Each structure stands twice: as structure tokens, then as C-alpha cells.
Amino acid sequence: MEVLARAALRDPQRLLPGSFWAAVGAWLEKPHVANKRLSGARLTESPRGSRPGGMEAAWEALGSSELRHLLGLEGPGHQAPLEVALRTLLPKSSPPAPAHEMVLKDIVNGTVTFLPLEETQEGKYKVKICNVYQIQLLCTQDKEWSISILLSSPENYISDGILYPKTTWLGSELLSKLAKWSTEIMKREFKSTLSLISVARYSKIYQDLKEKYKKIVKVWPEVTNPEKFVYEDVAIATYLLILWEDERAERGLLKKQSFVDLGCGNGLLVHILSNEGHPGKGIDVRRRKIWDMYGSQTCLEENAVSPNNLYPEVDWLIGNHSDELTPWIPVIAARSSYSCRYFLLPCCFFDFHGKYNRRQSKKTQYREYIDYITEVGHVCGFNVEEDCLRIPSTKRVCLIGKSRTYLMTQEALLDEQRARYITGRQSFNKTASEKRDGLHQIDGFLIATDTTALIGDEEVPQKTDVENVLMSGFLPRGKEQMRNCTSLPQDFVNKVVLRVVQLLLSGSKESPPENTTKWNRGESLTLGEIAEHLDKKTLKTLKNEYGGLQTLLKNNHQVFEVLNGKVQIRDWREWKPPRKNKWHEQAQKRFPSGSFKTRLCWFHMHHPQGCPLVSEFCHYAHGTAELKAPLAVPKTNNVQQSSVASLTCCAQMG
């Protein structure tokens, strides 16, 4: 084996060699952390000295003196049995197909060897000698160490840039990562990513769903970043589909699980899960534009959610960034039915009756809140599992309540325990100085003592009015009113737009309208100057909207350019596409050529000189004859057959 690269390490804290094996473990189990072209790995470890199944040919090759000499496995000090594992590398996209490699860990000599395997025509595996590499730890002197990457044959190494990275990457990127990890005190605050499901299945299903729903990015009508929200919901849907498939196998279920997404937002998660055959619906206080694009097979309901709303016929409740509903979802699931389960992805820090107040500062606020929501699940009688999702977010810890800690016959007792706990939390949050007044501990949980009474010499729980406790102090969001000028009457908006254009044109020193040699875009006025010319009734209406006049003018992007508090008529001849960067690429995906000419050109209809662009170069329609239908979210093949069933489900669940 030839040394490709070496890194010197200082170990004043005496972490080595233990931290080296922790670093190797990270590279073995989570290679995607270093190699971004991988989605993960599947590791199958064998008992020390035994061979992995199906690897007979490769294992026999290990017995050859030639290979053992190449790997440095012969001679004194190499008599101890090796730890053997089979690793399957999973690429983010296909091709290539997943690759197998045998991993040999020599703990005594601080060496781990990676033997890539290639399949023969007979379906057997043999070692791909040219791509064999080693990671080696050596102690050079006290507190001085080195990590090396060694190759069997650097000149014959074959790289595909994905499963087999270039030798330069191995000698620089991988080596630097291993050196860094080996000298760090690794504190794991949360569980490993995707620890409860198969990474291999996740990788395949995620790629399939990403391909299936990627067209939604192009027609995303919301102001939010489409790539982030679409692919995040695809990732969450992938996780749930695998979780539910595993549950059906464990419980022997034939029907796909039903669900309700509480606080469903844009509804995309509901859309994907419904399309994949799971009956369900989403509920949110505010309707989103994109809801209309999903079609009738996706059940979405605009309504407020109350803690007293129960869903006895539903298998799973989902809380995906559900804000103030987050602590209530385990409660609602527990009270809906004994068989109801929940999936939570907490984000904003809410308690039952307002913002969450920290109890201690030794943990991060996020870790403390996750622990608190876990505690809520335990109080409600759930065995709570924790996992980390693979999503583009810093808040990616999910909590899952699949099974109960009590018998169904104990439901009434547990219901009272939940009510006492919620009452205790309300008392806890009243004031910081009195936050523990009237509270005592039961099994580590804060419970209000005013729910107990003395009978003889014994203190027993009083009967608690659970319904009143759940609603006491909780103010569910009402149907949210849009205050960004989008809900204003169109006649009102049109009048304001025309009035502002007239003001900008009337004070212009440019060519008059009859002189068509120069297109008149008028003068530039401040928002204050424009407001002085609007009547009181108009100003009062705008005052009720967030951003007022400025928001209305910015909403009419086709007509106005608003910059640094000044307003001017937009001249589309000056428009230039942004420089090519990530956001430009997203804009191109979001607004494909098929989305042009879906609205009438305001200038063609209202400006004294018409549109400054000829129809061929204008993104808007010059007359109704040019109008195109807006793009819709494409329906997948399997959606068509489930439309009637989904609609029936909506009627039953509503």
C-alpha cells in the first residue's frame, strides 16, 4: 500500500485512539457528511472473524497471501481477528447503482481497510484491487499522531466521482475531515439522522418522489422559496411513507393509514400523502393560493383547530411546524382514540397557553423544547420516539408517538392526568416569581395541587372537568384575515393604481403623450407625496393593511417600481435578467416560458402610449386573444384512480 497523503495531529486532551475510531465510524455510517454525492450507507456488521453472507469469492480472496501482503495483514502483530462489515454506498441519484465494499477493522494496529467489490457475470463478488484504500492511525511520539490515506495502486485507481471519489479528494477532503473529527470531543445533542428507518429505502423513495413532484416548483404561486418548501415536504412525506409501511408490516395491517395534518400550511404534504394512497386531509386557519392547484383529490379545509376537536376515526395526526398547536397534538391524539398516533416536527417554541418559558439554561433552547414536547407525550401516555429528518432546516428533530404506556381501561385516569398537567403548565407560566407556587411533582412532572382534596387522612385527585381545562386560557386562531392588500376589492386596487399613475405622469417633464418618439414613464415621487393626493377614505382603507400604500404598489409589480421609498412607473425595456446564480436558476424554474401571457398587459390597456414593448417581447398578453391558461400542478397517474375515494374520505372525515 502506498501513502497518498498524511496529516499530523496533536492530542493534548488524550482523545486518541478512541476519537479516531469514532471518526472512522462516522465515515462508515454517514459517508454523505463528507461526500455530498451520496445519500447515505447501509452497514451490515459480522461477528469478529466471520464472513458476510454472499461474499464467498471476496472472502476467499482475502485468504490469498498476495492480497494479505498487499494489505499489510501478514507478519508479527497481525494475528488478532479482524472486525468485518459489509457497506453499501447509496448514491443520491441513479445511475450509478449502489456499490458494495468489504470493510476490515484492525483495532490493534489502528487500520481500517476498504475493499470495493465488483459483481462478476456469475453474480458473485470479487475485490476490485485497484480501488482498495486504507485509513491508518500511527502514534509518532507522546501526544503526537498521524492519520494517513493509503492506496493499493494510485496509478490504476478508477474514479467515477461519486462512489469512487478522485484520489485528490481522498487525500485532501476526506483526510482533513477525519483529522478534524479525530481531535474533536464529539457531543451528540440529537439522534443520528434517519435512525428509525432504512436509509437505503429512504434514498430510493425520496429520489422517486422528488422526480414525481418536481414540476410543482415551476408553478409555485406562493412568495416562499419553492425549492426549500417542495423538497422539504417531499422529504417529510418520504419519511412518513416508510414509517407507515413498517408499521403495516409490524401490525399486519392491509389498509393504508389515514391522517389529518393540523396546521397544514401550503398543503403540499397532504397532497403527496394523498396521492400515494393514504386517505386524509389538512386543516389550516388560512387558505393558500396553491390549494386551488392541487385538484379535488386533495382535501384541504380552512378552519381553526381547537384542543377539543377530536378525530376518532383517524390513524395519525401530523403536526408539521404547527406553532401553537404543537404541545396540543399529543393531547388531541391521546383523547381522539386509544389507537391514534402522532408525528410532530416542532419549530416555534409554544406552550399550551402562549410562548414557551425556559426552565433552565444548561441546554440549548431547541433541545430543551424538544425535551418538553417529549414530556408532554409521556404525560399523555405515549412511548415517544425521537429521530432527525434529512431536510434543509435547522429544526429537523421529529417526535413520534406510536404506542401507549397504559391499558385502554385506564383511559379516564390518564385523561385527568393530562388535564392536571395542562393546568400546572398554565400556573407555571403565570409569573416567573410564582412559577412553582401551587405545584408539586408527580413522576417528575409539574402538577397543580389545587386539583386535589382531602378525604379523611388521604389526598386524592378531584374529578377534573377535562373539557373546561383544555379550553381554559387557550385562544385558537380564528380564520386569518389577509392584510397584505391581496384581499382588497379589485375595483379599489384598480382605482388606486390608476390614480398613482396619473400623478406620476401629470408632473412629468418628459415628452407629452402625443409625442410618441419617447415613451413617458413619468416622474418619481415619494410615498408621502403620493399619499398627500389620496382621499381620506382610501388612506383609511390602506392603513388597515400591513405596509399600506407601499404594499399595494409593490403587489402591482407589473406597473410600479418601488425603491428606497420612491415610486416610479416601470419601464420593461430596462429590465435585465439577474446574473446567473442560485436565485436566478430558481426564478427560471419557477417561471418557465409556459407561464407567460397568462395575464393582460396593464400598459397596453391603460397607458396613453400603450406598452413600450412589442407583443413578441412582452411577458403579458396584448389583448384577450393572446391570453393563455395558467399552468396547473400536474396530476400523477396514480392520483386519477384514487380521486373518488379521496373525495369520499373528505366527506367522512369532515
XYZ file of N, CA and C in Angstrom, residues 398-524:
381
model
N -37.846 15.183 14.836
C -39.263 14.803 14.882
C -39.513 13.898 16.083
N -40.736 13.959 16.578
C -41.169 13.135 17.710
C -42.350 12.288 17.274
N -42.311 11.010 17.616
C -43.312 10.060 17.140
C -43.928 9.334 18.327
N -45.246 9.383 18.411
C -45.971 8.642 19.436
C -46.768 7.527 18.785
N -46.242 6.287 18.831
C -46.888 5.161 18.140
C -47.629 4.221 19.076
N -47.190 4.140 20.320
C -47.792 3.169 21.245
C -48.027 3.824 22.596
N -48.873 3.170 23.423
C -49.257 3.731 24.721
C -48.529 3.023 25.868
N -48.465 3.729 26.975
C -47.821 3.190 28.181
C -48.839 2.646 29.174
N -50.131 2.669 28.807
C -51.189 2.273 29.738
C -52.221 1.418 29.012
N -53.078 0.769 29.774
C -54.139 -0.053 29.203
C -55.335 0.815 28.828
N -56.120 0.343 27.886
C -57.288 1.105 27.444
C -58.256 1.358 28.604
N -58.319 0.437 29.545
C -59.242 0.592 30.682
C -58.832 1.736 31.612
N -57.616 2.244 31.466
C -57.124 3.330 32.320
C -57.289 4.702 31.666
N -58.048 4.757 30.583
C -58.163 5.994 29.808
C -58.683 7.160 30.645
N -59.714 6.938 31.459
C -60.295 8.034 32.255
C -59.265 8.611 33.222
N -58.481 7.730 33.841
C -57.451 8.177 34.778
C -56.389 9.015 34.063
N -55.985 8.568 32.882
C -54.985 9.305 32.106
C -55.522 10.646 31.632
N -56.824 10.687 31.309
C -57.414 11.943 30.850
C -57.341 13.001 31.951
N -57.579 12.567 33.186
C -57.471 13.508 34.304
C -56.018 13.929 34.528
N -55.092 12.999 34.341
C -53.671 13.339 34.488
C -53.273 14.393 33.465
N -53.754 14.247 32.228
C -53.449 15.251 31.198
C -53.980 16.621 31.600
N -55.226 16.640 32.094
C -55.841 17.912 32.475
C -55.072 18.580 33.610
N -54.635 17.777 34.604
C -53.886 18.347 35.721
C -52.550 18.909 35.245
N -51.937 18.198 34.324
C -50.644 18.657 33.798
C -50.798 19.988 33.062
N -51.841 20.092 32.226
C -52.077 21.328 31.473
C -52.371 22.485 32.424
N -53.161 22.215 33.465
C -53.429 23.245 34.476
C -52.134 23.673 35.154
N -51.287 22.699 35.450
C -49.998 23.002 36.063
C -49.122 23.858 35.178
N -49.140 23.575 33.877
C -48.347 24.383 32.943
C -48.866 25.812 32.888
N -50.172 25.979 32.965
C -50.748 27.324 32.937
C -50.297 28.103 34.173
N -50.307 27.437 35.336
C -49.833 28.075 36.563
C -48.341 28.370 36.470
N -47.610 27.439 35.880
C -46.153 27.569 35.742
C -45.781 28.823 34.958
N -46.592 29.167 33.975
C -46.259 30.284 33.096
C -46.838 31.621 33.544
N -47.580 31.641 34.654
C -48.228 32.902 35.049
C -47.199 33.980 35.366
N -46.325 33.731 36.314
C -45.270 34.693 36.642
C -44.006 33.937 36.967
N -42.882 34.547 36.680
C -41.604 33.888 36.940
C -41.372 33.726 38.436
N -41.799 34.696 39.219
C -41.556 34.645 40.658
C -42.415 33.616 41.359
N -43.614 33.331 40.800
C -44.523 32.390 41.443
C -44.707 31.129 40.604
N -43.752 30.853 39.733
C -43.970 29.785 38.764
C -44.082 28.400 39.393
N -43.575 28.223 40.626
C -43.708 26.921 41.278
C -44.723 26.929 42.411
N -45.396 28.077 42.610
C -46.424 28.121 43.648
C -47.603 27.246 43.240
N -48.097 26.459 44.172
C -49.271 25.617 43.893
C -48.947 24.414 43.054
N -47.629 24.070 42.923
C -47.264 22.922 42.096
C -46.518 21.890 42.938
N -46.704 20.642 42.630
C -45.868 19.609 43.213
C -45.499 18.631 42.116
N -44.553 17.753 42.402
C -44.036 16.858 41.377
C -44.668 15.477 41.483
N -45.098 14.969 40.329
C -45.569 13.584 40.234
C -44.800 12.943 39.091
N -43.952 11.963 39.443
C -43.132 11.288 38.437
C -42.334 12.291 37.614
N -41.860 13.357 38.269
C -41.029 14.322 37.564
C -41.791 15.375 36.808
N -43.123 15.328 36.804
C -43.918 16.299 36.067
C -44.559 17.284 37.039
N -44.672 18.546 36.626
C -45.305 19.557 37.468
C -46.812 19.434 37.375
N -47.466 19.247 38.514
C -48.914 19.071 38.561
C -49.504 20.094 39.528
N -50.643 20.690 39.174
C -51.274 21.674 40.051
C -51.905 20.982 41.249
N -51.584 21.499 42.478
C -52.118 20.864 43.679
C -53.563 21.236 43.933
N -54.066 22.281 43.254
C -55.450 22.673 43.518
C -56.448 21.707 42.902
N -55.964 20.624 42.277
C -56.886 19.623 41.746
C -56.996 18.434 42.700
N -56.509 18.607 43.938
C -56.617 17.522 44.909
C -57.475 17.955 46.088
N -58.004 16.991 46.816
C -58.818 17.285 48.007
C -58.534 16.229 49.067
N -58.778 16.574 50.335
C -58.545 15.641 51.435
C -59.812 14.858 51.756
N -59.738 13.550 51.780
C -60.843 12.690 52.215
C -60.279 11.851 53.349
N -60.739 12.156 54.574
C -60.123 11.533 55.741
C -58.696 12.031 55.864
N -57.738 11.113 55.934
C -56.332 11.496 56.023
C -55.612 11.332 54.681
N -56.360 10.986 53.624
C -55.730 10.717 52.335
C -56.024 11.831 51.340
N -55.013 12.136 50.550
C -55.168 13.133 49.493
C -55.464 12.393 48.195
N -56.593 12.710 47.585
C -56.984 12.011 46.360
C -57.318 13.029 45.289
N -57.148 12.658 44.007
C -57.457 13.597 42.937
C -58.940 13.914 42.899
N -59.251 15.212 42.717
C -60.635 15.587 42.480
C -60.984 15.285 41.033
N -62.250 15.155 40.769
C -62.725 14.976 39.403
C -62.473 16.274 38.645
N -61.746 16.201 37.574
C -61.389 17.396 36.822
C -62.268 17.526 35.594
N -62.766 18.728 35.354
C -63.558 18.979 34.151
C -62.591 19.134 32.977
N -62.330 18.014 32.310
C -61.294 17.980 31.285
C -61.587 18.956 30.152
N -62.837 18.990 29.687
C -63.181 19.861 28.565
C -62.871 21.318 28.892
N -63.260 21.763 30.119
C -63.018 23.152 30.500
C -61.532 23.438 30.651
N -60.788 22.474 31.181
C -59.349 22.666 31.343
C -58.681 22.853 29.989
N -59.096 22.056 29.011
C -58.478 22.144 27.696
C -58.709 23.494 27.049
N -59.884 24.060 27.253
C -60.204 25.331 26.610
C -59.791 26.538 27.447
N -59.560 26.347 28.749
C -59.245 27.465 29.633
C -57.933 28.123 29.224
N -58.008 29.394 28.880
C -56.810 30.152 28.548
C -56.296 29.933 27.146
N -56.890 28.979 26.398
C -56.429 28.750 25.024
C -57.294 29.532 24.051
N -56.645 30.329 23.226
C -57.369 31.097 22.212
C -56.970 30.570 20.846
N -57.814 29.716 20.254
C -57.470 29.213 18.925
C -57.472 30.340 17.921
N -56.603 30.231 16.947
C -56.595 31.235 15.885
C -57.928 31.198 15.150
N -58.474 32.356 14.908
C -59.646 32.407 14.051
C -59.204 32.325 12.609
N -60.165 32.330 11.695
C -59.799 32.351 10.285
C -58.999 33.621 10.030
N -57.801 33.448 9.585
C -56.874 34.559 9.470
C -57.236 35.460 8.299
N -57.319 36.758 8.585
C -57.601 37.713 7.525
C -56.300 38.130 6.873
N -56.286 38.118 5.566
C -55.115 38.562 4.836
C -55.057 40.081 4.881
N -53.931 40.619 5.327
C -53.774 42.071 5.409
C -52.562 42.527 4.602
N -52.378 41.913 3.444
C -51.275 42.322 2.579
C -51.794 42.907 1.269
N -52.991 43.484 1.330
C -53.647 44.156 0.196
C -54.179 43.199 -0.860
N -53.981 41.882 -0.676
C -54.455 40.942 -1.693
C -55.946 40.665 -1.572
N -56.537 40.979 -0.401
C -57.970 40.739 -0.218
C -58.815 41.993 -0.444
N -58.177 43.088 -0.810
C -58.930 44.317 -1.091
C -59.747 44.143 -2.360
N -60.905 44.796 -2.467
C -61.703 44.700 -3.699
C -60.882 45.131 -4.911
N -61.021 44.392 -6.002
C -60.217 44.688 -7.183
C -60.515 46.074 -7.739
N -61.778 46.515 -7.643
C -62.122 47.867 -8.107
C -61.340 48.918 -7.335
N -61.219 48.723 -6.023
C -60.473 49.668 -5.187
C -59.004 49.703 -5.610
N -58.401 48.523 -5.801
C -56.993 48.448 -6.203
C -56.792 49.126 -7.550
N -57.691 48.852 -8.506
C -57.566 49.446 -9.843
C -57.617 50.967 -9.788
N -58.513 51.496 -8.942
C -58.649 52.955 -8.827
C -57.382 53.578 -8.258
N -56.807 52.947 -7.229
C -55.579 53.478 -6.634
C -54.436 53.430 -7.641
N -54.311 52.314 -8.373
C -53.247 52.183 -9.371
C -53.374 53.267 -10.437
N -54.581 53.461 -10.963
C -54.794 54.494 -11.986
C -54.489 55.884 -11.441
N -54.914 56.150 -10.197
C -54.688 57.464 -9.597
C -53.202 57.742 -9.448
N -52.430 56.750 -8.990
C -50.992 56.937 -8.798
C -50.295 57.132 -10.145
N -50.695 56.369 -11.158
C -50.105 56.539 -12.491
C -50.376 57.945 -13.015
N -51.609 58.439 -12.839
C -51.943 59.802 -13.275
C -51.066 60.834 -12.577
N -50.818 60.642 -11.269
C -49.963 61.569 -10.523
C -48.538 61.564 -11.071
N -48.025 60.377 -11.359
C -46.656 60.265 -11.860
C -46.515 60.856 -13.257
N -47.543 60.681 -14.080
C -47.493 61.211 -15.448
C -47.744 62.713 -15.493
N -48.612 63.204 -14.614
C -49.004 64.619 -14.679
C -47.855 65.552 -14.334
N -46.952 65.133 -13.476
C -45.844 66.008 -13.092
C -44.605 65.779 -13.918
N -44.709 64.995 -14.967
C -43.542 64.635 -15.767
C -43.089 65.780 -16.652
N -41.773 65.909 -16.787
C -41.198 66.909 -17.686
C -40.790 66.263 -19.002
N -41.131 64.991 -19.147
C -40.763 64.287 -20.375
C -41.751 64.619 -21.481
N -41.602 63.964 -22.615
C -42.437 64.245 -23.780
C -43.899 64.042 -23.455
N -44.787 64.888 -23.929
C -46.221 64.712 -23.722
C -46.705 63.468 -24.437
N -47.889 62.972 -24.036
C -48.405 61.721 -24.601
C -48.495 61.724 -26.120
N -48.798 62.895 -26.728
C -48.973 62.883 -28.181
C -47.649 62.716 -28.922
N -46.538 62.994 -28.238
C -45.226 62.811 -28.849
C -44.789 61.372 -28.603
N -44.926 60.552 -29.593
C -44.677 59.111 -29.423
C -43.221 58.731 -29.647
N -42.334 59.710 -29.834
C -40.928 59.373 -30.061
C -40.264 58.869 -28.787
N -40.789 59.253 -27.630
C -40.225 58.811 -26.359
C -41.349 58.363 -25.443
N -41.225 57.132 -24.943
C -42.283 56.603 -24.075
C -42.202 57.283 -22.722
N -43.315 57.758 -22.210
C -43.356 58.558 -20.995
C -43.570 57.670 -19.766
N -42.589 57.588 -18.884
C -42.730 56.834 -17.639
C -42.990 57.754 -16.451
N -43.135 59.053 -16.713
C -43.487 59.990 -15.653
C -42.325 60.309 -14.737
N -42.649 60.979 -13.626
C -41.615 61.349 -12.672
C -41.577 60.356 -11.520
N -40.644 60.589 -10.612
C -40.517 59.755 -9.415
C -41.018 60.542 -8.213
